[in-house]
Amino acid sequence: MGLIQYMEVHPKVDLISRTVMVAAGDMFHFCLIFIIFFAILAWLAHWSFGPDKIMFSTFRIAANTCF
């Protein structure tokens, strides 16, 4: 919290910090939905191509390949 208070010293940086604080809730929900959607796609890639392709053989490797 101290960094955000320090950012309020300059007006233009204050605008950025206020924008981030206002958008924090929306950014959290976007990231949550993105992570869930990405995990589903990585699992589908692992499930579909895992037996045949080494790049999708495990969920971790499939997620890394999809990223």
Coordinates of C-alpha atoms in Angstrom, one line a residue:
M1 CA 0.0 0.0 0.0
G2 CA 2.9 2.3 0.6
L3 CA 4.0 2.2 -3.1
I4 CA 0.5 3.3 -4.2
Q5 CA 0.6 6.2 -1.7
Y6 CA 4.0 7.2 -3.0
M7 CA 2.7 7.1 -6.6
E8 CA 0.1 9.7 -5.7
V9 CA 2.8 12.4 -5.6
H10 CA 2.9 13.0 -9.3
P11 CA -0.4 13.8 -11.0
K12 CA 0.1 11.6 -14.1
V13 CA 1.3 8.6 -12.1
D14 CA -1.6 9.2 -9.7
L15 CA -4.0 8.8 -12.7
I16 CA -2.4 5.4 -13.5
S17 CA -2.6 4.2 -9.9
R18 CA -6.2 5.3 -9.5
T19 CA -7.1 3.6 -12.8
V20 CA -5.5 0.4 -11.6
M21 CA -7.3 0.6 -8.3
V22 CA -10.7 1.1 -9.9
A23 CA -10.1 -1.7 -12.4
A24 CA -8.6 -4.2 -9.9
G25 CA -11.9 -6.0 -9.4
D26 CA -12.5 -6.4 -13.1
M27 CA -8.9 -7.5 -13.7
F28 CA -9.2 -10.1 -11.0
H29 CA -12.4 -11.6 -12.6
F30 CA -10.8 -11.5 -16.1
C31 CA -7.7 -13.3 -14.8
L32 CA -9.8 -15.9 -13.0
I33 CA -11.9 -16.7 -16.1
F34 CA -8.8 -16.7 -18.3
I35 CA -7.0 -19.2 -16.1
I36 CA -10.0 -21.5 -16.0
F37 CA -10.5 -21.3 -19.7
F38 CA -6.8 -21.8 -20.4
A39 CA -6.7 -24.9 -18.0
I40 CA -9.7 -26.4 -19.9
L41 CA -8.0 -25.9 -23.2
A42 CA -4.7 -27.4 -22.0
W43 CA -6.6 -30.4 -20.6
L44 CA -8.4 -30.9 -23.9
A45 CA -5.1 -30.7 -25.8
H46 CA -3.6 -33.3 -23.4
W47 CA -6.7 -35.5 -23.6
S48 CA -6.9 -35.3 -27.4
F49 CA -3.2 -35.4 -28.4
G50 CA -1.4 -36.8 -25.4
P51 CA -1.2 -40.4 -26.5
D52 CA 0.3 -39.4 -29.9
K53 CA 2.3 -36.3 -29.4
I54 CA 5.1 -35.9 -26.9
M55 CA 4.4 -32.1 -26.6
F56 CA 1.0 -33.0 -25.0
S57 CA 2.0 -36.1 -23.0
T58 CA 1.4 -34.6 -19.6
F59 CA -0.9 -31.8 -18.5
R60 CA 2.0 -29.6 -17.5
I61 CA 3.8 -30.0 -20.8
A62 CA 0.5 -29.4 -22.6
A63 CA -0.1 -26.2 -20.7
N64 CA 3.4 -25.0 -21.5
T65 CA 2.9 -25.8 -25.1
C66 CA -0.4 -24.0 -25.3
F67 CA 1.1 -21.0 -23.6

